[in-house]
Amino acid sequence: MASSRVPQQLFLQGVAAVYTFAFASLYTQIPGLYGPEGILPARRTLRPQGKGRWQQLWETPTLLWEAPRLGLDTAQGLELLTLLGTVLALGALLLSSLRHSFVYLLLWIAYLSACQVGQVFLYFQWDSLLLETGFLATLVAPLKKPSKHKGGRAGALCHESLPFWLVRWLLFRLMFASGVVKLTSRCPAWWGLTALTYHYETQCLPTPAAWFAHHLPVWLHKLSVVATFLIEIAVPPLFFAPVRRLRLTAFYAQVLLQVLIIVTGNYNFFNLLTLVLTTSLLDDRHLSAEPGLRCHKKVPTSWPRALLTMLSLLLELTAYGLLAYGTVHYFGLEVDWQQHIIVSKTTFTFHQFSQWLKTVTLPTVWLGAASLTCELLIALWRWIQVRGWLRKFFASIQLSILGAATVALFLISLVPYSYVESGTHGRLWTGAHRLYSSVEHLQLTSSYGLFRRMTGLGGRPEVVLEGSYDGHHWTEIEFMYKPGNVSRPPPFLIPHQPRLDWQMWFAALGPHTHSPWFTSLVLRLLQGKEPVIRLVQHHVAKYPFHERPPTYLRAQRYKYWFSKPGETSSLPYSQWWHRQWVEEFFPSVSLGDPGLETLLRQFGLQDRSPLRARSPSNALAQTLNWVRTQLSPLEPPILLWGLLGAVVTVRVVQTLLAPCPLQSSKLSREEKRKQTPKKDPRAASEQAAPNSNSSDSGAPRRKK
């Protein structure tokens, strides 16, 4: 088993980068989402119920309970939390000394605190994934730098692979569940292999590349769906393969999938975080982290080692053969030589897939348990090799704590993982269920399953807001990122997530009563609240009602489709979309309208308690307002790209200023050569001139 110290450092840096993007992106949207004049004010979520301080903190674990002690309301406390999280994550990204277990624990607590008041705008799967990954980072990050003295490596690092194995297990659960739910949902688009013929234009926020991907041939779309099933269902078990080349193959397959998703869709930091998880499939040998690892010298090997090499090669070829045969057989791949295409179709039924899932789900649990047992045995073997009773004693304490934590988290994760198959969920050990229930509110682990069903098969549903002063002449309200104007190209936003635009996409899938927050959005726009307007148009001057709020507001539902190549050649501008009106989504309302008041009461969106006035002389609040004033002119994507550019610049400067490894190694060799004759001049003279009289030549040198 090759060491994985460099992949662990890459993992910790990647988690810090994702935390930076997540905190900074959320910070830019707090006033409009959670401020006193926001859509869902955060202060409504934290109301003391007469419970003790520690019980209240345990049931709703958030540091925002302490905001009043600082003279801040809940939204201001959230701003402070996200700012500190951004700065701390940036520090961990740039400075190795800050990649400490305590730092990652603070980052996890800060994001968990934000999620407790985030309500529907922080209910996405990638928020849960970041929380689980962030908690694993607290275990992967070292408490102190490993010592470099003899025996120190074994003593300090005998347990290092255990928490990092949990990262691999999380990646397996994420990918395998995401592939399985596509078929268990009985979605006709996934079963018919036509999902990608709709996906690129119906996803929440497509990129410009999605328009080109949408117009690829249908047979290529079907083949891409087959490849998706292969990468998400068949390849993940290779994460635990004993042959490292199989694990590396699985790594590059996952990277390919995530990069393609990043190019064609704006999924904020989700795919970046998944790429961070794939570092658990790498090792130092593959990254050439240790000198000489790529220089394989031909040395005579014993027959057991040669036999093991042959068995590994045989296992590797068998795995590739089974993947190829299964793909061709179960998806009916055939080459049509006349049309030069590859034909594919699903050759198995839902019942057959359900039976297969019942058969393999529990064995995947045992596969994970066997792999974890192997890691525990390796850690135990490293502990045995520790020299010195004191070092061995402290290593045993570390190994016991990390080993127990790893096993406990593995047991907890089995409960949400087993949701993919109900029979397996009921057969789990009851202790795992009790353990999961006791810590479920901490979100240490979650269930995953992305793109369960393909929406918009008959056209992409989109909600368009309209405002009017007289109730007869209506003006559309254009959002910054979601489709609206048919001539505006799709944006590229990664790693920013405009959470209002995302929820507008979900709202369009059903009636407005399924999205209670939408009524609050309508109310805030009728009131002309600037924080909410900035979520719609960052530059308020571009908002059509920036001078005076509209008297009436309504919403229409449209169906959007990507325009076809060549159909816009006669137009004076480039048209990316075309649309068709479907129905009224939200009726025309105005302030004081009985229908609007009824909806606000029904959804509990009325302000029952007035906002507590904060002291204007609060230095912390004034500092937060000043920072907000300085950063508000920057659009969120530009702010995040600026942070990314600053990080890249600092890392380049660090690299240029760092000493060259080759030069430092040459200097160390020269120093050793200079030190050798000083320590033993006779031995040096004998090696230089074995035929000379060393005793005679050494005497005058001592005199000099």
XYZ file of C-alpha atoms in Angstrom:
704
model
C 0.000 0.000 0.000
C 1.590 3.268 -1.162
C 1.514 6.248 1.185
C -0.963 9.065 0.598
C 0.532 12.074 2.374
C 0.453 14.350 -0.694
C -3.143 13.395 -1.675
C -4.167 14.213 1.883
C -2.594 17.656 1.563
C -4.382 18.143 -1.764
C -7.625 17.104 -0.078
C -7.172 19.587 2.762
C -6.312 22.397 0.345
C -9.320 21.514 -1.800
C -11.683 21.544 1.181
C -10.306 24.935 2.211
C -10.872 26.273 -1.323
C -14.475 25.022 -1.391
C -15.130 26.518 2.042
C -13.793 29.844 0.727
C -16.176 29.819 -2.232
C -19.151 28.626 -0.180
C -18.752 31.229 2.573
C -18.006 34.110 0.172
C -20.908 33.229 -2.127
C -23.333 33.025 0.790
C -22.053 36.284 2.278
C -22.997 38.277 -0.817
C -26.633 37.114 -0.557
C -27.319 37.378 3.183
C -29.093 40.802 3.217
C -31.564 39.779 0.508
C -32.165 36.251 1.779
C -31.911 36.534 5.570
C -31.751 40.215 6.504
C -34.572 42.042 8.333
C -35.917 43.081 4.921
C -34.999 39.794 3.234
C -37.154 37.030 1.827
C -36.833 34.721 4.855
C -35.415 36.733 7.788
C -33.061 34.583 9.809
C -34.194 36.025 13.134
C -37.445 34.058 12.849
C -35.603 30.749 13.021
C -33.904 31.361 16.387
C -36.498 31.969 19.046
C -35.697 30.874 22.623
C -38.224 28.393 23.966
C -37.324 28.511 27.631
C -34.768 25.712 27.407
C -31.328 25.706 28.947
C -28.468 27.253 27.016
C -26.624 23.994 26.351
C -29.793 22.039 25.528
C -30.811 24.777 23.113
C -27.364 24.682 21.503
C -27.444 20.876 21.190
C -30.896 20.772 19.574
C -30.137 23.681 17.219
C -26.330 23.706 16.920
C -25.459 27.208 15.752
C -23.145 29.906 17.062
C -25.740 32.498 16.073
C -27.406 32.036 19.454
C -24.548 34.205 20.758
C -25.095 37.057 18.263
C -27.136 39.206 20.713
C -24.234 39.094 23.179
C -22.166 40.881 20.509
C -24.876 43.458 19.885
C -25.811 41.911 16.516
C -29.030 40.529 15.101
C -29.100 37.059 13.535
C -28.402 38.281 9.989
C -25.444 40.395 11.147
C -24.135 37.429 13.105
C -24.418 35.350 9.935
C -22.440 37.990 8.032
C -19.716 37.925 10.680
C -19.647 34.130 10.594
C -19.309 33.929 6.804
C -16.630 36.633 6.719
C -14.563 34.879 9.377
C -15.107 31.561 7.588
C -13.879 33.036 4.302
C -10.738 34.500 5.891
C -9.974 31.333 7.859
C -10.482 29.110 4.814
C -8.230 31.379 2.738
C -5.567 31.093 5.392
C -5.789 27.302 5.397
C -5.552 27.309 1.616
C -2.412 29.438 1.513
C -0.558 28.469 4.703
C 0.288 24.883 5.545
C 0.578 25.774 9.223
C -3.170 26.554 9.276
C -4.149 23.154 7.876
C -4.762 22.081 11.413
C -7.520 19.904 12.786
C -8.781 22.728 15.002
C -9.031 25.138 12.042
C -11.149 22.702 10.023
C -13.319 22.088 13.074
C -14.006 25.826 13.279
C -14.872 25.930 9.571
C -17.269 23.008 9.979
C -18.952 24.604 12.993
C -19.323 27.895 11.116
C -20.977 26.279 8.084
C -23.202 24.095 10.277
C -24.249 27.242 12.134
C -25.198 28.917 8.843
C -27.176 25.886 7.665
C -29.284 25.938 10.840
C -30.823 29.276 9.812
C -30.509 28.849 6.037
C -33.989 27.360 5.618
C -34.953 26.384 2.076
C -32.055 28.268 0.477
C -29.501 25.994 2.171
C -31.293 22.686 1.698
C -29.207 21.533 -1.260
C -27.360 18.234 -1.344
C -23.994 19.935 -1.871
C -24.449 21.826 1.393
C -24.881 18.486 3.165
C -21.920 17.093 1.216
C -19.733 20.019 2.291
C -20.700 19.481 5.924
C -19.834 15.773 5.780
C -16.600 16.391 3.885
C -15.677 19.233 6.207
C -16.100 17.042 9.268
C -13.886 14.368 7.701
C -11.287 17.073 7.077
C -11.109 17.679 10.835
C -10.009 14.045 11.216
C -7.659 14.022 8.213
C -5.903 17.244 9.223
C -3.020 16.669 11.649
C -2.969 17.966 15.195
C 0.738 18.654 14.767
C 3.355 18.264 12.085
C 4.821 14.725 12.029
C 8.317 14.473 13.454
C 11.181 13.701 11.065
C 13.499 11.845 13.414
C 14.123 8.158 13.017
C 10.998 6.211 13.837
C 8.959 9.397 13.899
C 7.132 8.659 10.680
C 5.741 5.396 11.945
C 4.929 6.854 15.334
C 3.170 9.962 14.072
C 1.467 8.589 10.988
C 0.434 5.034 11.776
C -3.197 6.186 11.911
C -3.163 8.704 9.024
C -4.835 6.460 6.437
C -7.920 5.720 8.561
C -9.874 9.010 8.307
C -8.714 9.464 4.712
C -10.321 6.106 3.912
C -13.661 7.611 4.995
C -13.265 10.169 2.206
C -13.070 7.322 -0.301
C -16.127 5.697 1.274
C -18.025 8.995 0.990
C -17.079 9.271 -2.694
C -18.343 5.732 -3.245
C -21.681 6.437 -1.549
C -22.131 9.677 -3.482
C -21.470 8.224 -6.917
C -23.123 4.822 -6.468
C -26.314 6.292 -4.999
C -26.461 8.992 -7.700
C -26.343 6.315 -10.370
C -28.807 3.940 -8.722
C -31.549 6.511 -8.042
C -31.736 7.365 -11.733
C -33.050 3.862 -12.393
C -35.047 3.280 -9.199
C -37.024 6.486 -9.938
C -38.459 4.791 -13.075
C -37.840 7.992 -14.993
C -38.598 7.162 -18.660
C -35.824 9.475 -19.883
C -33.140 7.597 -17.933
C -34.525 4.184 -18.835
C -34.845 5.182 -22.488
C -31.283 6.608 -22.470
C -32.668 9.946 -23.710
C -32.079 11.982 -20.522
C -29.253 14.049 -21.979
C -31.371 15.098 -24.948
C -33.320 17.167 -22.368
C -30.789 17.745 -19.598
C -28.645 20.482 -21.123
C -31.551 22.872 -21.751
C -33.641 21.950 -18.688
C -30.948 22.054 -15.976
C -31.137 24.942 -13.562
C -28.426 27.243 -14.905
C -26.846 26.044 -18.161
C -23.588 27.422 -19.508
C -22.982 28.567 -23.118
C -21.385 25.164 -23.792
C -24.716 23.510 -22.893
C -26.269 24.988 -26.055
C -23.667 23.229 -28.202
C -23.881 19.988 -26.210
C -27.670 19.995 -26.608
C -27.340 19.847 -30.398
C -25.045 16.812 -30.491
C -26.449 13.740 -32.273
C -29.054 11.719 -30.362
C -27.020 8.512 -30.585
C -24.126 10.303 -28.871
C -26.475 11.512 -26.120
C -27.610 7.925 -25.541
C -24.043 6.687 -25.474
C -23.233 9.415 -22.935
C -26.048 8.162 -20.673
C -24.584 4.659 -20.895
C -21.187 6.068 -19.937
C -22.804 7.892 -17.002
C -24.315 4.646 -15.690
C -20.964 2.931 -16.169
C -19.034 5.618 -14.260
C -21.583 6.027 -11.459
C -22.669 2.412 -10.855
C -20.081 -0.030 -12.207
C -16.839 1.879 -11.580
C -17.242 2.924 -7.884
C -16.573 -0.606 -6.489
C -13.114 -0.279 -8.057
C -12.378 2.418 -5.459
C -11.565 -0.437 -3.085
C -9.689 -2.630 -5.561
C -6.386 -4.050 -4.290
C -4.759 -3.188 -7.642
C -3.755 0.479 -7.711
C -4.090 0.759 -11.511
C -7.779 -0.065 -11.157
C -8.160 2.690 -8.583
C -6.359 5.138 -10.858
C -8.628 4.167 -13.749
C -11.621 4.855 -11.522
C -10.070 8.202 -10.566
C -9.710 9.406 -14.150
C -13.223 8.214 -15.006
C -14.681 10.296 -12.171
C -12.596 13.330 -13.105
C -13.773 13.109 -16.713
C -17.426 13.055 -15.645
C -17.060 15.994 -13.252
C -15.151 18.139 -15.744
C -17.821 17.602 -18.401
C -20.521 18.609 -15.916
C -18.568 21.735 -14.960
C -18.243 22.756 -18.615
C -21.951 22.371 -19.390
C -23.675 23.376 -16.126
C -23.363 25.930 -13.312
C -23.380 23.670 -10.261
C -21.479 26.090 -8.019
C -18.925 24.268 -5.843
C -20.531 20.820 -6.026
C -18.411 19.328 -8.809
C -15.302 21.009 -7.415
C -16.003 19.324 -4.086
C -16.484 15.970 -5.819
C -13.105 16.422 -7.504
C -11.628 17.070 -4.066
C -13.075 13.743 -2.888
C -11.386 11.903 -5.772
C -7.973 12.670 -4.256
C -8.651 9.709 -1.942
C -7.994 7.428 -4.935
C -4.452 8.764 -5.451
C -1.153 7.989 -3.747
C 2.310 9.511 -3.477
C 3.746 7.118 -6.022
C 1.369 8.269 -8.747
C 2.032 11.918 -7.971
C 5.806 11.357 -7.882
C 5.830 12.812 -4.412
C 8.810 10.746 -3.312
C 12.081 11.001 -5.273
C 12.900 8.013 -7.393
C 9.411 6.509 -7.336
C 9.038 6.860 -11.103
C 12.457 5.336 -11.757
C 11.736 1.630 -11.690
C 14.989 -0.265 -11.680
C 15.056 -3.813 -12.917
C 15.941 -5.899 -9.913
C 15.644 -9.645 -9.556
C 12.357 -10.576 -7.942
C 11.384 -13.667 -6.065
C 8.852 -16.055 -7.497
C 6.124 -15.098 -4.946
C 6.391 -11.445 -5.997
C 6.324 -12.407 -9.688
C 3.249 -14.548 -9.049
C 1.564 -11.683 -7.223
C 2.305 -9.360 -10.149
C 0.759 -11.810 -12.596
C -2.323 -12.242 -10.415
C -2.715 -8.471 -10.197
C -2.489 -8.144 -13.964
C -5.002 -10.965 -14.383
C -7.406 -9.282 -11.951
C -7.029 -5.980 -13.780
C -7.740 -7.512 -17.190
C -10.704 -9.406 -15.742
C -12.186 -6.196 -14.332
C -11.828 -4.381 -17.644
C -13.310 -7.332 -19.486
C -16.325 -7.542 -17.176
C -16.963 -3.794 -17.498
C -16.783 -3.987 -21.286
C -18.940 -7.110 -21.529
C -21.548 -5.793 -19.069
C -21.826 -2.481 -20.885
C -22.251 -4.104 -24.297
C -24.651 -6.758 -23.019
C -26.951 -4.739 -20.740
C -27.163 -1.696 -23.004
C -27.248 -3.531 -26.326
C -24.360 -1.663 -27.914
C -24.113 -2.282 -31.659
C -22.232 -0.526 -34.424
C -24.299 0.631 -37.373
C -21.644 0.680 -40.102
C -23.959 2.239 -42.675
C -24.794 5.322 -40.599
C -21.475 5.288 -38.697
C -23.165 5.416 -35.283
C -23.322 3.278 -32.149
C -26.824 2.053 -31.295
C -27.712 1.544 -27.620
C -30.784 0.481 -25.654
C -31.652 -0.814 -22.199
C -31.993 -4.604 -22.304
C -33.030 -5.197 -18.665
C -36.290 -4.470 -16.841
C -37.027 -2.537 -13.677
C -37.783 -5.798 -11.837
C -34.451 -7.278 -12.873
C -32.620 -4.147 -11.751
C -34.449 -4.182 -8.403
C -33.454 -7.803 -7.829
C -29.862 -6.983 -8.764
C -29.871 -4.031 -6.353
C -31.130 -6.251 -3.530
C -28.323 -8.663 -4.291
C -25.445 -6.174 -4.414
C -26.331 -3.476 -1.841
C -25.464 -5.526 1.233
C -22.279 -6.932 -0.376
C -21.134 -3.342 -1.026
C -21.507 -2.752 2.706
C -19.356 -5.813 3.377
C -16.907 -4.592 0.734
C -16.558 -1.323 2.627
C -16.195 -3.192 5.929
C -13.493 -5.452 4.465
C -11.594 -2.474 3.052
C -11.819 -0.675 6.400
C -10.581 -3.794 8.198
C -7.589 -3.871 5.859
C -6.805 -0.239 6.676
C -7.085 -0.986 10.403
C -4.658 -3.908 10.070
C -2.190 -1.753 8.136
C -2.413 0.931 10.831
C -1.835 -1.733 13.494
C 1.217 -3.040 11.618
C 2.653 0.483 11.428
C 2.070 0.885 15.144
C 3.992 -2.309 15.857
C 6.981 -0.840 14.020
C 7.088 2.266 16.222
C 10.276 2.430 18.251
C 10.453 3.632 21.830
C 7.894 2.815 24.489
C 6.871 6.452 25.006
C 6.299 7.048 21.298
C 4.456 3.752 21.012
C 2.244 4.703 23.955
C 1.167 8.027 22.412
C 0.757 6.354 19.009
C -1.541 3.764 20.587
C -3.726 6.529 22.046
C -3.978 8.281 18.673
C -4.677 5.026 16.874
C -7.375 4.041 19.372
C -9.182 7.386 19.121
C -8.966 7.676 15.324
C -9.809 4.007 14.853
C -12.906 4.240 17.045
C -14.022 7.460 15.321
C -13.529 5.916 11.869
C -15.529 2.804 12.713
C -18.293 4.881 14.328
C -18.612 7.190 11.309
C -18.652 4.180 8.988
C -21.525 2.644 10.980
C -23.420 5.957 10.994
C -23.023 6.358 7.229
C -24.561 2.937 6.554
C -28.021 4.180 7.573
C -28.434 6.935 4.920
C -26.556 4.816 2.378
C -29.020 1.944 2.811
C -31.879 4.215 1.682
C -31.042 3.186 -1.884
C -32.593 -0.226 -1.149
C -35.330 -0.551 1.481
C -34.644 -4.224 2.210
C -31.039 -3.526 3.136
C -32.102 -0.594 5.310
C -34.207 -2.887 7.465
C -31.452 -5.498 7.806
C -28.854 -3.129 9.241
C -27.628 -3.561 12.787
C -29.956 -1.744 15.207
C -26.952 -0.181 16.928
C -26.117 1.675 13.724
C -29.668 3.070 13.618
C -29.480 4.239 17.252
C -26.074 5.825 16.703
C -27.294 7.637 13.583
C -30.432 8.926 15.331
C -28.391 10.399 18.192
C -26.254 12.582 15.901
C -28.554 13.089 12.906
C -29.085 16.790 13.676
C -25.320 17.383 13.387
C -25.419 16.318 9.713
C -22.291 14.200 10.037
C -23.548 12.068 7.154
C -26.378 12.273 4.623
C -28.029 10.378 1.814
C -27.332 11.411 -1.776
C -28.939 10.894 -5.138
C -28.513 13.566 -7.790
C -30.653 14.015 -10.940
C -33.184 11.433 -9.768
C -35.737 12.388 -12.393
C -35.370 14.383 -15.598
C -37.656 17.427 -15.598
C -38.887 19.574 -18.469
C -39.449 16.756 -20.965
C -42.029 18.911 -22.753
C -40.009 22.115 -22.473
C -38.178 23.928 -19.727
C -40.681 25.545 -17.290
C -39.672 29.037 -16.262
C -41.357 31.622 -14.016
C -41.289 35.204 -15.310
C -42.159 38.049 -12.919
C -44.013 41.096 -14.255
C -44.680 44.463 -12.645
C -47.098 47.274 -13.478
C -48.196 50.674 -12.201
C -51.729 50.600 -13.640
C -52.513 46.876 -13.893
C -52.700 47.018 -17.723
C -49.176 47.651 -18.967
C -46.761 45.035 -17.678
C -42.963 45.041 -17.651
C -40.918 41.879 -17.237
C -38.441 41.727 -14.352
C -35.206 40.231 -15.625
C -33.059 38.098 -13.310
C -29.283 38.196 -13.585
C -28.624 34.516 -14.125
C -31.700 32.410 -14.856
C -33.174 32.333 -18.392
C -35.470 35.226 -19.202
C -34.529 37.348 -22.189
C -34.337 34.926 -25.134
C -31.434 36.842 -26.711
C -29.212 36.749 -23.609
C -26.570 33.993 -23.549
C -26.405 31.650 -20.536
C -23.810 32.807 -17.983
C -20.801 30.993 -16.519
C -20.928 31.383 -12.724
C -18.846 28.626 -11.119
C -18.173 28.581 -8.167
C -20.928 31.072 -7.228
C -24.436 29.808 -6.476
C -27.248 32.365 -6.844
C -29.608 30.673 -4.417
C -32.708 32.672 -5.378
C -32.281 31.762 -9.060
C -31.925 28.091 -8.078
C -35.136 28.192 -6.050
C -36.927 29.920 -8.927
C -36.102 26.852 -11.016
C -37.638 24.554 -8.389
C -40.670 26.820 -8.044
C -41.402 26.537 -11.769
C -41.829 22.748 -11.437
C -45.098 23.068 -9.462
C -47.729 25.532 -8.203
C -46.573 28.557 -6.228
C -48.129 27.131 -3.046
C -45.350 24.488 -3.067
C -42.842 27.339 -2.688
C -44.092 29.530 0.196
C -41.011 31.762 0.016
C -42.217 33.019 -3.391
C -45.030 34.946 -1.720
C -42.475 36.679 0.493
C -40.431 37.541 -2.597
C -43.479 39.182 -4.174
C -44.114 41.150 -0.967
C -40.529 42.450 -0.763
C -40.549 43.546 -4.408
C -43.855 45.366 -3.907
C -42.269 47.088 -0.914
C -39.208 47.979 -2.998
C -36.695 46.461 -0.573
C -33.232 47.072 -2.029
C -31.532 43.957 -0.512
C -33.999 41.716 -2.370
C -33.761 43.801 -5.548
C -29.986 43.215 -5.509
C -30.655 39.460 -5.674
C -32.605 40.054 -8.885
C -30.314 42.726 -10.374
C -27.050 43.501 -8.611
C -26.877 46.922 -10.268
C -30.120 48.472 -9.057
C -30.228 50.881 -12.027
C -30.915 47.899 -14.307
C -34.007 46.957 -12.303
C -37.037 48.352 -14.215
C -38.727 49.649 -11.034
C -35.681 51.085 -9.270
C -37.171 54.584 -9.034
C -40.529 53.508 -7.635
C -41.789 50.030 -6.621
C -44.462 48.519 -8.851
C -48.073 48.858 -7.762
C -49.009 45.407 -9.058
C -46.983 42.231 -9.429
C -47.759 38.896 -11.074
C -45.903 35.870 -12.439
C -46.350 33.866 -15.638
C -45.164 30.363 -16.450
C -43.415 29.850 -19.805
C -41.830 26.933 -21.587
C -38.307 27.557 -22.858
C -36.329 25.661 -25.504
C -32.841 26.163 -26.866
C -32.880 27.733 -30.314
C -31.745 25.532 -33.192
C -28.609 26.147 -35.262
C -29.373 28.248 -38.306
C -32.878 29.324 -37.328
C -31.633 32.718 -36.081
C -29.437 33.557 -39.057
C -31.932 36.099 -40.417
C -32.287 37.919 -37.077
C -30.213 41.017 -36.265
C -29.140 39.502 -32.918
C -28.205 36.098 -31.582
C -31.162 34.263 -30.064
C -30.310 31.518 -27.568
C -33.848 30.584 -26.544
C -37.396 30.591 -27.802
C -40.375 30.377 -25.479
C -44.130 29.865 -25.267
C -46.606 31.122 -22.662
C -48.265 28.342 -20.653
C -50.332 29.751 -17.783
C -50.512 32.234 -14.958
C -48.242 31.169 -12.095
C -49.059 33.838 -9.475
C -52.102 36.153 -9.656
C -51.828 39.913 -9.836
C -51.529 41.370 -6.312
C -50.716 44.682 -4.658
C -49.855 45.776 -1.132
C -52.831 45.264 1.152
C -54.443 42.787 -1.250
C -56.586 40.315 0.765
C -55.291 37.389 -1.284
C -51.679 38.339 -0.554
C -52.391 38.804 3.164
C -54.084 35.404 3.280
C -51.065 33.705 1.729
C -48.690 35.468 4.132
C -50.753 34.306 7.131
C -51.088 30.794 5.715
C -47.337 30.393 5.310
C -46.425 32.202 8.548
C -44.516 34.935 6.714
C -45.957 37.932 8.544
C -43.703 39.865 10.911
C -45.294 39.204 14.300
C -42.515 40.666 16.447
C -40.791 43.978 15.624
C -37.057 43.997 15.018
C -35.037 44.876 18.092
C -33.133 48.092 17.586
C -29.370 47.731 17.845
C -27.116 50.400 19.245
C -25.758 52.547 16.375
C -22.490 52.915 18.280
C -21.752 49.185 18.121
C -18.246 49.096 16.648
C -18.652 45.533 15.353
C -21.883 46.352 13.531
C -20.295 49.461 12.039
C -17.345 47.401 10.846
C -19.661 44.887 9.195
C -21.559 47.708 7.464
C -18.286 49.225 6.245
C -17.097 45.901 4.809
C -20.463 45.431 3.108
C -20.223 48.920 1.608
C -16.745 48.228 0.247
C -17.669 44.883 -1.318
C -21.189 45.653 -2.554
C -20.087 47.194 -5.917
C -18.600 43.833 -6.952
C -20.889 41.253 -8.500
C -20.678 37.916 -6.636
C -19.036 35.927 -9.482
C -16.427 38.669 -9.950
C -15.727 38.690 -6.202
C -15.207 34.918 -6.159
C -13.056 34.973 -9.306
C -11.038 37.765 -7.708
C -10.447 35.587 -4.638
C -9.426 32.724 -6.915
C -7.053 34.983 -8.851
C -5.504 36.261 -5.635
C -4.941 32.703 -4.410
C -3.325 31.694 -7.698
C -1.091 34.774 -7.635
C 0.066 34.117 -4.073
C 0.760 30.453 -4.846
C 2.784 31.385 -7.937
C 4.837 33.849 -5.886
C 5.347 31.199 -3.198
C 6.534 28.743 -5.831
C 8.949 31.239 -7.389
C 10.421 32.195 -4.035
C 10.732 28.630 -2.786
C 14.176 26.966 -3.228
C 14.472 24.569 -6.142
C 14.393 20.938 -4.919
C 17.180 19.906 -7.311
C 19.358 22.807 -6.248
C 18.793 22.103 -2.559
C 19.605 18.416 -3.078
C 22.848 19.345 -4.881
C 23.787 21.713 -2.088
C 23.136 19.041 0.511
C 25.324 16.600 -1.418
C 28.153 19.142 -1.658
C 27.887 19.841 2.052
C 28.134 16.134 2.792
C 31.219 15.851 0.604
C 32.823 18.792 2.378
C 31.990 17.349 5.762
C 33.310 13.871 4.966
C 37.077 14.665 4.944
C 36.702 16.698 8.122
C 35.163 13.792 9.983
C 37.486 11.063 8.673
C 40.366 12.377 6.552
C 42.141 9.038 6.459
C 39.132 7.258 4.955
C 38.694 9.997 2.392
C 42.351 9.891 1.360
C 42.237 6.127 1.083
C 39.202 6.336 -1.236
C 40.827 9.076 -3.307
C 44.240 7.436 -3.541
C 44.205 3.844 -2.281
C 47.863 3.297 -3.229
C 49.217 6.307 -1.293
C 50.455 6.350 2.282
C 47.466 7.710 4.178
C 49.294 8.202 7.484
C 51.939 10.410 5.910
C 49.463 12.501 3.928
C 47.152 13.010 6.868
C 49.727 14.396 9.319
C 50.572 17.674 7.547
C 46.864 18.370 6.978
C 46.267 18.276 10.715
C 49.133 20.739 11.227
C 47.676 23.129 8.686
